[in-house]
Amino acid sequence: DQQVKQNSPSLSVQEGRISILNCDYTNSMFDYFLWYKKYPAEGPTFLISISSIKDKNEDGRFTVFLNKSAKHLSLHIVPSQPGDSAVYFCAASAWSGYSTLTFGKGTMLLVSP
Amino acid sequence: DAGVIQSPRHEVTEMGQEVTLRCKPISGHNSLFWYRQTMMRGLELLIYFNNNVPIDDSGMPEDRFSAKMPNASFSTLKIQPSEPRDSAVYFCASSLGQRPPYEQYFGPGTRLTVT
């Protein structure tokens, strides 16, 4: 049973335009959500996070939006750059004395010049 | 800091052989995680340690898999005997305590191929 779902395996965007990556979850106990970026032959790197008590968090070109009622979050990249081409993973955390991350399967973003 | 270090980066072995993957977490981090990435299942958590103690190994696929953390700076994931279906990329990650937003720092991974 996938608790974190990224339904789009891939996304293509032109340089300068907005990239929107989506993520859905099922577990209401998740208290933090994180986005990771992964280049080929490298490990995932932390990008941005959001607490479940907020609906938006912004860091430079990256903004994450959270809609708790819909159990949906999205990552917006504006403007998109070719260097943003990577696989993006959505992850969620639920505190139960310890915290682990549950990852989606990822969305491959390709930003073309 | 050098980040999380994993070795080897690539491992090719024959079915039935023992495989040992190694991880050195970031100094000062007290939580360590082992993940497996496959196309079908994505990133799966296999086991995690807190202060060198295994907390949850429910993600370990079967008894052929074992993990140890003898000290704060070293962990191993062992597969014995290995099977072709174990072929995947194995990541080690570490984190500093259990503080929000709980971000983990990943190593570069070990690509395992079992023939």
CSV table of C-alpha atoms in Angstrom, one decimal:
chain,number,residue,atom,x,y,z
A,1,ASP,CA,0.0,0.0,0.0
A,2,GLN,CA,1.7,3.2,-1.2
A,3,GLN,CA,1.2,5.9,1.3
A,4,VAL,CA,3.0,8.5,-0.8
A,5,LYS,CA,2.2,8.7,-4.5
A,6,GLN,CA,3.7,10.6,-7.4
A,7,ASN,CA,1.4,9.7,-10.3
A,8,SER,CA,3.5,11.4,-13.0
A,9,PRO,CA,6.6,9.4,-13.8
A,10,SER,CA,7.9,12.2,-16.0
A,11,LEU,CA,7.4,15.9,-16.8
A,12,SER,CA,8.9,18.0,-19.7
A,13,VAL,CA,9.1,21.8,-19.4
A,14,GLN,CA,10.8,24.5,-21.3
A,15,GLU,CA,13.4,26.7,-19.8
A,16,GLY,CA,12.0,29.7,-18.1
A,17,ARG,CA,8.6,28.2,-17.6
A,18,ILE,CA,7.0,26.9,-14.4
A,19,SER,CA,7.5,23.2,-13.4
A,20,ILE,CA,4.8,21.8,-11.1
A,21,LEU,CA,5.4,18.4,-9.5
A,22,ASN,CA,2.6,16.7,-7.6
A,23,CYS,CA,2.4,14.4,-4.7
A,24,ASP,CA,-0.6,12.7,-2.9
A,25,TYR,CA,-0.6,10.9,0.4
A,26,THR,CA,-3.0,8.8,2.4
A,27,ASN,CA,-1.7,8.9,6.0
A,28,SER,CA,-3.2,11.7,8.0
A,29,MET,CA,-0.5,11.3,10.7
A,30,PHE,CA,2.2,12.7,8.4
A,31,ASP,CA,3.5,15.9,10.0
A,32,TYR,CA,6.3,16.9,7.7
A,33,PHE,CA,6.7,16.7,3.9
A,34,LEU,CA,10.0,16.9,2.1
A,35,TRP,CA,11.2,17.1,-1.5
A,36,TYR,CA,14.4,15.6,-2.6
A,37,LYS,CA,16.2,16.0,-5.9
A,38,LYS,CA,18.3,13.2,-7.4
A,39,TYR,CA,20.8,13.4,-10.3
A,40,PRO,CA,22.0,10.2,-12.0
A,41,ALA,CA,24.7,8.2,-10.1
A,42,GLU,CA,24.2,10.4,-7.0
A,43,GLY,CA,22.1,10.1,-3.9
A,44,PRO,CA,19.0,12.1,-3.3
A,45,THR,CA,19.6,15.6,-1.9
A,46,PHE,CA,17.2,17.5,0.4
A,47,LEU,CA,15.5,20.4,-1.4
A,48,ILE,CA,12.7,21.9,0.7
A,49,SER,CA,10.2,20.9,3.3
A,50,ILE,CA,6.9,22.0,4.8
A,51,SER,CA,5.2,21.4,8.1
A,52,SER,CA,1.7,20.0,8.1
A,53,ILE,CA,0.6,23.2,10.0
A,54,LYS,CA,1.5,25.4,7.0
A,55,ASP,CA,0.2,25.6,3.5
A,56,LYS,CA,3.2,27.2,1.8
A,57,ASN,CA,6.9,27.3,2.1
A,58,GLU,CA,9.2,29.2,-0.3
A,59,ASP,CA,12.9,29.0,-0.9
A,60,GLY,CA,14.2,31.0,-3.9
A,61,ARG,CA,12.8,29.5,-7.1
A,62,PHE,CA,11.2,26.6,-5.2
A,63,THR,CA,7.8,26.7,-3.5
A,64,VAL,CA,6.0,23.9,-1.9
A,65,PHE,CA,2.2,24.0,-1.4
A,66,LEU,CA,0.3,21.8,1.0
A,67,ASN,CA,-3.5,21.1,0.8
A,68,LYS,CA,-4.2,19.0,3.9
A,69,SER,CA,-7.9,18.5,3.1
A,70,ALA,CA,-7.0,17.0,-0.3
A,71,LYS,CA,-3.9,15.3,1.1
A,72,HIS,CA,-2.0,16.8,-1.8
A,73,LEU,CA,1.2,18.7,-2.1
A,74,SER,CA,3.0,20.2,-5.0
A,75,LEU,CA,6.5,21.6,-5.8
A,76,HIS,CA,6.7,24.7,-8.0
A,77,ILE,CA,9.9,25.6,-9.7
A,78,VAL,CA,9.9,29.1,-11.2
A,79,PRO,CA,11.7,29.8,-13.5
A,80,SER,CA,12.8,26.3,-14.5
A,81,GLN,CA,16.4,25.9,-15.6
A,82,PRO,CA,18.1,23.0,-17.5
A,83,GLY,CA,20.1,22.2,-14.3
A,84,ASP,CA,16.8,21.4,-12.6
A,85,SER,CA,16.6,18.3,-14.8
A,86,ALA,CA,16.6,15.5,-12.3
A,87,VAL,CA,14.3,13.0,-10.5
A,88,TYR,CA,12.2,14.6,-7.7
A,89,PHE,CA,11.1,12.6,-4.8
A,90,CYS,CA,8.3,13.5,-2.4
A,91,ALA,CA,8.7,12.2,1.1
A,92,ALA,CA,6.6,12.3,4.3
A,93,SER,CA,7.4,11.8,7.9
A,94,ALA,CA,5.2,10.7,10.8
A,95,TRP,CA,6.5,11.0,14.4
A,96,SER,CA,6.0,7.9,16.5
A,97,GLY,CA,8.9,8.2,19.0
A,98,TYR,CA,11.2,8.1,16.0
A,99,SER,CA,10.8,9.5,12.5
A,100,THR,CA,11.4,7.8,9.2
A,101,LEU,CA,10.6,9.0,5.7
A,102,THR,CA,8.2,7.4,3.3
A,103,PHE,CA,9.1,8.2,-0.3
A,104,GLY,CA,7.1,8.4,-3.5
A,105,LYS,CA,8.5,6.7,-6.6
A,106,GLY,CA,9.7,10.0,-8.1
A,107,THR,CA,9.0,12.2,-11.1
A,108,MET,CA,11.7,12.7,-13.7
A,109,LEU,CA,11.8,16.4,-14.7
A,110,LEU,CA,13.4,17.4,-18.0
A,111,VAL,CA,13.9,21.1,-18.6
A,112,SER,CA,14.8,21.8,-22.2
A,113,PRO,CA,16.6,25.0,-23.4
B,1,ASP,CA,32.4,17.4,5.8
B,2,ALA,CA,32.8,14.6,3.3
B,3,GLY,CA,29.1,13.7,3.5
B,4,VAL,CA,27.9,10.1,3.8
B,5,ILE,CA,30.4,7.7,2.3
B,6,GLN,CA,29.5,4.4,0.7
B,7,SER,CA,31.6,1.6,-0.6
B,8,PRO,CA,31.9,0.0,-3.1
B,9,ARG,CA,30.2,2.2,-5.6
B,10,HIS,CA,29.6,-0.7,-7.9
B,11,GLU,CA,29.5,-4.4,-7.1
B,12,VAL,CA,29.0,-7.2,-9.6
B,13,THR,CA,28.7,-10.7,-8.1
B,14,GLU,CA,27.4,-14.1,-8.9
B,15,MET,CA,24.3,-15.6,-7.5
B,16,GLY,CA,25.0,-17.3,-4.2
B,17,GLN,CA,27.9,-15.1,-3.2
B,18,GLU,CA,28.0,-13.0,-0.1
B,19,VAL,CA,27.9,-9.2,-0.6
B,20,THR,CA,28.8,-6.6,2.0
B,21,LEU,CA,28.0,-2.9,1.5
B,22,ARG,CA,29.6,-0.3,3.7
B,23,CYS,CA,28.6,3.1,5.0
B,24,LYS,CA,30.2,5.8,7.0
B,25,PRO,CA,27.6,8.4,8.2
B,26,ILE,CA,28.2,12.1,8.6
B,27,SER,CA,30.2,12.7,11.8
B,28,GLY,CA,27.8,13.6,14.7
B,29,HIS,CA,24.7,12.1,13.1
B,30,ASN,CA,23.1,9.6,15.3
B,31,SER,CA,20.5,8.1,13.0
B,32,LEU,CA,21.4,5.8,10.1
B,33,PHE,CA,19.1,4.4,7.4
B,34,TRP,CA,19.6,1.8,4.6
B,35,TYR,CA,17.4,2.1,1.5
B,36,ARG,CA,17.0,0.0,-1.6
B,37,GLN,CA,15.9,1.6,-4.9
B,38,THR,CA,14.4,-0.3,-7.7
B,39,MET,CA,12.3,0.7,-10.7
B,40,MET,CA,9.3,-1.3,-9.5
B,41,ARG,CA,9.3,-0.3,-5.8
B,42,GLY,CA,11.1,3.0,-5.7
B,43,LEU,CA,13.0,3.9,-2.5
B,44,GLU,CA,12.3,1.4,0.2
B,45,LEU,CA,13.5,1.7,3.8
B,46,LEU,CA,15.2,-1.5,4.8
B,47,ILE,CA,16.4,-0.7,8.3
B,48,TYR,CA,17.3,2.2,10.5
B,49,PHE,CA,19.5,2.6,13.5
B,50,ASN,CA,19.4,5.2,16.3
B,51,ASN,CA,22.5,5.6,18.4
B,52,ASN,CA,23.9,2.4,16.8
B,53,VAL,CA,20.9,0.4,17.9
B,54,PRO,CA,18.6,-1.2,15.3
B,55,ILE,CA,15.1,0.4,15.7
B,56,ASP,CA,13.1,-1.1,12.9
B,57,ASP,CA,14.2,-3.8,10.5
B,58,SER,CA,10.7,-4.6,9.2
B,59,GLY,CA,11.7,-3.5,5.7
B,60,MET,CA,14.5,-6.1,5.4
B,61,PRO,CA,13.1,-8.4,2.7
B,62,GLU,CA,14.2,-11.7,4.2
B,63,ASP,CA,16.7,-13.5,6.4
B,64,ARG,CA,19.3,-13.3,3.7
B,65,PHE,CA,19.7,-9.6,4.6
B,66,SER,CA,21.4,-8.4,7.7
B,67,ALA,CA,22.7,-5.1,8.9
B,68,LYS,CA,25.1,-4.0,11.7
B,69,MET,CA,26.3,-0.8,13.2
B,70,PRO,CA,29.2,-1.6,15.5
B,71,ASN,CA,30.0,2.0,16.2
B,72,ALA,CA,28.8,5.5,15.4
B,73,SER,CA,30.9,5.8,12.3
B,74,PHE,CA,30.4,2.6,10.4
B,75,SER,CA,27.6,0.3,9.2
B,76,THR,CA,27.3,-2.7,7.0
B,77,LEU,CA,24.5,-4.3,5.0
B,78,LYS,CA,25.2,-7.9,4.2
B,79,ILE,CA,23.3,-10.2,1.7
B,80,GLN,CA,24.1,-13.9,2.0
B,81,PRO,CA,23.4,-15.6,-0.3
B,82,SER,CA,22.8,-13.0,-3.0
B,83,GLU,CA,20.2,-13.6,-5.7
B,84,PRO,CA,19.6,-11.8,-9.1
B,85,ARG,CA,16.4,-10.1,-7.7
B,86,ASP,CA,18.7,-8.3,-5.1
B,87,SER,CA,20.1,-6.2,-8.0
B,88,ALA,CA,19.3,-2.6,-7.1
B,89,VAL,CA,20.9,0.6,-5.9
B,90,TYR,CA,21.4,0.6,-2.2
B,91,PHE,CA,21.6,3.9,-0.4
B,92,CYS,CA,22.8,4.8,3.1
B,93,ALA,CA,21.5,8.0,4.8
B,94,SER,CA,22.2,9.7,8.1
B,95,SER,CA,20.4,12.4,10.1
B,96,LEU,CA,21.1,14.5,13.1
B,97,GLY,CA,18.7,13.4,15.8
B,98,GLN,CA,15.0,13.3,15.4
B,99,ARG,CA,14.2,16.9,14.8
B,100,PRO,CA,11.9,18.4,12.2
B,101,PRO,CA,11.9,18.5,9.3
B,102,TYR,CA,13.7,15.2,9.7
B,103,GLU,CA,15.9,15.6,6.6
B,104,GLN,CA,18.2,12.8,5.8
B,105,TYR,CA,21.6,13.1,4.0
B,106,PHE,CA,22.2,10.4,1.4
B,107,GLY,CA,25.4,8.7,0.2
B,108,PRO,CA,26.0,8.2,-3.5
B,109,GLY,CA,24.7,4.6,-3.4
B,110,THR,CA,26.1,1.2,-4.3
B,111,ARG,CA,24.8,-0.3,-7.5
B,112,LEU,CA,24.6,-4.0,-7.0
B,113,THR,CA,24.3,-6.4,-9.9
B,114,VAL,CA,23.8,-10.1,-9.1
B,115,THR,CA,24.2,-12.4,-12.2
